[in-house]
Each structure stands twice: as C-alpha cells, then as structure tokens.
C-alpha cells in the first residue's frame, strides 16, 4: 500500500509538525525499506508471479523480519526511542511508533494473507489488492486525505516548496495508478533495484521539499 503509507506520513504533520516529513516518511515506509535491503542479501524473499493479485505481480513469500507485527513493534520502539533520545519530544516519538505500526495494519488490509504476526505466522491479509477498483478507491482516498491534510497544515516558503511538493505527488500518483497496467519486472534483480530506489526517492524527496515549507 505505497501511497497509503505515504498518506499516513503526510497526515502525521497535523499531529506534530516538528519532525521533518522525511523522518515521518522513513518511519511509515520503514518495513518496505528494510524489506528492500533484506531482499539483496536473500534474508527475505519475493517471487514474480504475474496475476498473483490484480495490483502487484509478486508473491511475498518470506518477509518475517520487515513485515511481522513483532518486527514492526521492535522497529517502532527503536525508531521512536532513537528520536526521543535525539530530540526529547515524546509526542513526536509516539507519532513515529504509530507510523511504523500503521504500516503493518495497512499491509494487512491490502496484501494476500501473507503478512505475519510473529516470525513464523499466523498470516493475515484482507486481499484488497485482488481488486484494482477497490484498491484505487480505498488507497486513493487515503492518499487524497493525506495530501489534503499536509497541504492545509503547511505552506510553501517559496516556489520550491510548492512545486517540489506538487511534483512529488504527481510522480507518486503516476507510478501508483499506472503500476498495475505495466509489465511485471523482468527479473528479481530489477525488482530489488526498483524497490530500493523507489523507497529512498519517496523518503529523501519528502525530506527535501518539507524544508521549503513551514507550519501554517
Ligand atoms: Zn509493506
């Protein structure tokens, strides 16, 4: 649920505007960032299976460290704890923990029943991705709400703050809505590279334009 995760990070600015949007984005996407890195070493695995769900042509066959509720709990405590030690702001730290845990909840909604609770199951998944229309409706609405909230609680300091934000939303929207209609990646190596690049562009671009915006 890529744009769903992005939406939670955007909306978190309303709860506490102090942390950079890049930090919120890192927390909301942390499970996917870790997954993309663990794929490189083969510690977690995915296979390309066109048509596995209507939205994504992958079987996420083994990803207990990055995507279990247990892993999310540990990661949330580590990231939220690290932020608390750095800034001593409990509200921000709790928001970060909530974003990390929120990733797990949203993935349970969208994935097939492959999202683990513990390291070896049980596995949950409501299968929203089986329907492109339902996915676009639910995830698209979440994304729109996130954009709306962020645009209301921040304002651009200048042209960069406005257009870098608009460009970010445009690129993510295009990648998201075109995604299910494109060809699956030709190999797992391409998938791994694409995942890693997509994760870091999502985080770093958000961090960049957020510097050129200020709270309303
Ligand atoms: Zn995920």
CSV table of C-alpha atoms and ligand atoms in Angstrom, one decimal:
chain,number,residue,atom,x,y,z
A,1,UNK,CA,0.0,0.0,0.0
A,2,UNK,CA,2.6,2.5,-1.1
A,3,UNK,CA,0.5,5.7,-1.3
A,4,UNK,CA,-1.4,4.6,1.8
A,5,UNK,CA,1.9,4.6,3.8
A,6,UNK,CA,2.8,8.0,2.3
A,7,UNK,CA,-0.6,9.3,3.3
A,8,UNK,CA,0.0,8.4,7.0
A,9,UNK,CA,3.3,10.3,7.0
A,10,UNK,CA,1.7,13.3,5.3
A,11,UNK,CA,-1.2,13.3,7.9
A,12,UNK,CA,1.2,12.9,10.8
A,13,UNK,CA,2.3,16.6,10.3
A,14,UNK,CA,-1.1,17.6,11.7
A,15,UNK,CA,-0.3,15.6,14.9
A,16,UNK,CA,3.1,17.1,15.3
A,17,UNK,CA,4.8,19.3,12.7
A,18,UNK,CA,8.3,19.4,14.3
A,19,UNK,CA,9.9,16.3,12.8
A,20,UNK,CA,10.8,16.5,9.1
A,21,UNK,CA,8.4,14.9,6.7
A,22,UNK,CA,11.4,12.8,5.7
A,23,UNK,CA,11.6,11.3,9.2
A,24,UNK,CA,7.8,10.5,9.1
A,25,UNK,CA,8.2,9.0,5.6
A,26,UNK,CA,11.1,6.9,6.8
A,27,UNK,CA,9.0,5.6,9.7
A,28,UNK,CA,5.9,4.9,7.6
A,29,UNK,CA,7.9,3.2,4.9
A,30,UNK,CA,10.4,1.5,7.2
A,31,UNK,CA,9.1,-2.0,6.7
A,32,UNK,CA,9.4,-1.7,2.9
A,33,UNK,CA,12.9,-0.1,3.2
A,34,UNK,CA,14.1,-2.9,5.4
A,35,UNK,CA,12.4,-5.5,3.1
A,36,UNK,CA,14.2,-4.0,0.0
A,37,UNK,CA,17.6,-4.2,1.8
A,38,UNK,CA,17.0,-7.7,3.1
A,39,UNK,CA,16.0,-8.9,-0.4
A,40,UNK,CA,19.5,-8.0,-1.5
A,41,UNK,CA,21.1,-10.5,0.9
A,42,UNK,CA,18.4,-13.1,0.4
A,43,UNK,CA,17.3,-12.9,4.0
A,44,UNK,CA,13.8,-12.2,2.8
A,45,UNK,CA,12.3,-13.4,-0.5
A,46,UNK,CA,9.7,-12.5,-3.2
A,47,UNK,CA,8.9,-14.1,-6.5
A,48,UNK,CA,7.5,-12.6,-9.6
A,49,UNK,CA,4.1,-14.2,-10.3
A,50,UNK,CA,2.1,-12.2,-12.8
A,51,UNK,CA,-1.6,-12.1,-11.7
A,52,UNK,CA,-0.9,-13.2,-8.1
A,53,UNK,CA,-3.1,-10.2,-7.2
A,54,UNK,CA,-4.6,-7.7,-9.6
A,55,UNK,CA,-2.4,-4.9,-8.2
A,56,UNK,CA,1.0,-6.5,-7.9
A,57,UNK,CA,2.6,-9.4,-9.7
A,58,UNK,CA,4.6,-10.7,-6.7
A,59,UNK,CA,4.3,-13.4,-4.1
A,60,UNK,CA,5.8,-12.0,-0.9
A,61,UNK,CA,7.0,-15.5,0.1
A,62,UNK,CA,9.0,-14.8,3.2
A,63,UNK,CA,9.4,-11.4,4.9
A,64,UNK,CA,9.1,-12.0,8.7
A,65,UNK,CA,11.7,-9.5,9.9
A,66,UNK,CA,10.5,-6.5,8.0
A,67,UNK,CA,6.7,-7.2,7.9
A,68,UNK,CA,5.7,-9.1,11.0
A,69,UNK,CA,3.8,-7.3,13.8
A,70,UNK,CA,6.6,-8.4,16.1
A,71,UNK,CA,9.2,-6.8,13.8
A,72,UNK,CA,7.1,-3.7,13.5
A,73,UNK,CA,6.8,-3.4,17.2
A,74,UNK,CA,10.6,-3.7,17.7
A,75,UNK,CA,11.3,-1.3,14.8
A,76,UNK,CA,8.8,1.2,16.2
A,77,UNK,CA,10.3,1.1,19.6
A,78,UNK,CA,13.8,1.5,18.2
A,79,UNK,CA,13.0,4.4,15.8
A,80,UNK,CA,10.7,6.2,18.2
A,81,UNK,CA,13.2,5.6,21.0
A,82,UNK,CA,16.1,7.0,18.8
A,83,UNK,CA,14.0,10.1,18.1
A,84,UNK,CA,13.2,10.6,21.7
A,85,UNK,CA,16.9,10.4,22.7
A,86,UNK,CA,17.8,12.9,19.9
A,87,UNK,CA,15.0,15.5,20.4
A,88,UNK,CA,13.4,14.6,23.8
A,89,UNK,CA,9.9,15.1,22.3
A,90,UNK,CA,7.5,12.4,23.4
A,91,UNK,CA,4.7,13.4,21.1
A,92,UNK,CA,7.0,13.1,18.0
A,93,UNK,CA,8.4,9.7,19.3
A,94,UNK,CA,4.9,8.3,19.8
A,95,UNK,CA,3.8,9.5,16.3
A,96,UNK,CA,6.8,7.7,14.8
A,97,UNK,CA,6.0,4.5,16.6
A,98,UNK,CA,2.4,4.8,15.4
A,99,UNK,CA,3.6,5.3,11.8
A,100,UNK,CA,5.7,2.1,11.9
A,101,UNK,CA,2.9,0.1,13.4
A,102,UNK,CA,0.4,1.7,10.9
A,103,UNK,CA,2.4,0.2,8.1
A,104,UNK,CA,1.6,-3.3,9.3
A,105,UNK,CA,-2.1,-2.5,9.7
A,106,UNK,CA,-2.4,-1.1,6.2
A,107,UNK,CA,-0.4,-4.0,4.7
A,108,UNK,CA,-2.8,-6.5,6.4
A,109,UNK,CA,-5.7,-4.6,4.6
A,110,UNK,CA,-4.1,-4.7,1.2
A,111,UNK,CA,-2.0,-7.9,1.0
A,112,UNK,CA,-3.0,-11.5,0.4
A,113,UNK,CA,-2.9,-13.5,3.7
A,114,UNK,CA,0.9,-13.4,3.8
A,115,UNK,CA,1.5,-10.7,6.5
A,116,UNK,CA,2.9,-12.4,9.6
A,117,UNK,CA,2.1,-11.7,13.2
A,118,UNK,CA,5.1,-13.4,14.6
A,119,UNK,CA,8.2,-14.5,12.7
A,120,UNK,CA,6.5,-17.7,11.5
A,121,UNK,CA,2.8,-16.7,11.4
A,122,UNK,CA,0.0,-16.7,11.8
A,123,UNK,CA,-0.5,-14.8,8.5
A,124,UNK,CA,-3.1,-12.2,7.9
A,125,UNK,CA,-4.3,-10.3,4.8
A,126,UNK,CA,-7.7,-9.0,3.7
A,127,UNK,CA,-6.7,-9.0,0.0
A,128,UNK,CA,-7.8,-5.5,-1.1
A,129,UNK,CA,-5.2,-5.9,-3.9
A,130,UNK,CA,-7.4,-8.5,-5.6
A,131,UNK,CA,-9.5,-5.7,-7.0
A,132,UNK,CA,-7.9,-2.7,-8.8
A,133,UNK,CA,-11.1,-0.7,-8.5
A,134,UNK,CA,-11.4,-1.3,-4.7
A,135,UNK,CA,-7.7,-0.6,-4.2
A,136,UNK,CA,-7.8,2.6,-6.1
A,137,UNK,CA,-10.9,3.7,-4.2
A,138,UNK,CA,-9.5,2.9,-0.7
A,139,UNK,CA,-5.8,3.7,-1.2
A,140,UNK,CA,-6.5,6.6,-3.5
A,141,UNK,CA,-8.9,8.1,-0.9
A,142,UNK,CA,-6.3,7.7,1.9
A,143,UNK,CA,-3.7,9.3,-0.3
A,144,UNK,CA,-6.0,12.2,-1.1
A,145,UNK,CA,-6.8,12.7,2.6
A,146,UNK,CA,-3.1,12.7,3.4
A,147,UNK,CA,-2.3,15.3,0.7
A,148,UNK,CA,-5.2,17.5,1.8
A,149,UNK,CA,-4.1,17.5,5.5
A,150,UNK,CA,-0.4,18.2,4.7
A,151,UNK,CA,-1.4,21.0,2.3
A,152,UNK,CA,-3.5,22.5,5.0
A,153,UNK,CA,-1.1,22.3,7.9
A,154,UNK,CA,1.9,23.5,5.9
A,155,UNK,CA,2.5,26.3,3.4
A,156,UNK,CA,5.3,26.8,0.9
A,157,UNK,CA,8.1,29.3,1.7
A,158,UNK,CA,8.6,29.8,-2.0
A,159,UNK,CA,8.3,28.2,-5.4
A,160,UNK,CA,10.5,25.2,-4.5
A,161,UNK,CA,8.2,24.4,-1.5
A,162,UNK,CA,5.2,24.5,-3.8
A,163,UNK,CA,6.4,22.8,-7.0
A,164,UNK,CA,8.7,20.2,-5.4
A,165,UNK,CA,5.6,19.0,-3.4
A,166,UNK,CA,3.3,19.1,-6.4
A,167,UNK,CA,6.0,17.1,-8.4
A,168,UNK,CA,6.3,14.6,-5.7
A,169,UNK,CA,2.5,13.9,-5.6
A,170,UNK,CA,2.4,13.8,-9.4
A,171,UNK,CA,5.2,11.3,-9.6
A,172,UNK,CA,3.8,9.0,-6.9
A,173,UNK,CA,0.3,9.2,-8.4
A,174,UNK,CA,1.6,8.3,-11.9
A,175,UNK,CA,3.7,5.4,-10.6
A,176,UNK,CA,0.8,4.2,-8.4
A,177,UNK,CA,-2.1,4.4,-10.9
A,178,UNK,CA,-0.1,3.2,-13.9
A,179,UNK,CA,1.6,0.4,-11.9
A,180,UNK,CA,-1.0,-2.4,-12.3
A,181,UNK,CA,-1.2,-1.8,-16.0
A,182,UNK,CA,2.5,-2.1,-16.8
A,183,UNK,CA,4.6,-5.2,-17.4
A,184,UNK,CA,6.0,-7.0,-14.4
A,185,UNK,CA,9.7,-6.5,-13.8
A,186,UNK,CA,11.8,-8.8,-15.9
A,187,UNK,CA,13.8,-10.3,-13.0
A,188,UNK,CA,14.0,-10.3,-9.3
A,189,UNK,CA,17.2,-8.2,-9.6
A,190,UNK,CA,15.3,-5.4,-11.4
A,191,UNK,CA,12.6,-5.7,-8.7
A,192,UNK,CA,15.1,-5.3,-5.9
A,193,UNK,CA,16.8,-2.3,-7.5
A,194,UNK,CA,13.5,-0.6,-8.3
A,195,UNK,CA,12.2,-1.2,-4.8
A,196,UNK,CA,15.3,0.3,-3.2
A,197,UNK,CA,15.3,3.3,-5.5
A,198,UNK,CA,11.6,3.9,-5.0
A,199,UNK,CA,11.9,3.7,-1.2
A,200,UNK,CA,14.7,6.2,-1.0
A,201,UNK,CA,13.2,8.6,-3.6
A,202,UNK,CA,10.0,8.6,-1.5
A,203,UNK,CA,11.8,9.4,1.7
A,204,UNK,CA,14.5,11.8,0.5
A,205,UNK,CA,12.3,13.9,-1.8
A,206,UNK,CA,9.8,14.4,1.0
A,207,UNK,CA,12.6,15.5,3.3
A,208,UNK,CA,13.8,17.9,0.7
A,209,UNK,CA,10.6,19.7,-0.1
A,210,UNK,CA,9.5,19.8,3.5
A,211,UNK,CA,12.5,22.0,4.2
A,212,UNK,CA,10.9,24.6,1.9
A,213,UNK,CA,7.5,24.5,3.7
A,214,UNK,CA,6.5,25.8,7.1
A,215,UNK,CA,3.6,25.2,9.5
A,216,UNK,CA,0.5,27.3,9.0
B,1,LIG,ZN1,5.0,-3.1,3.3
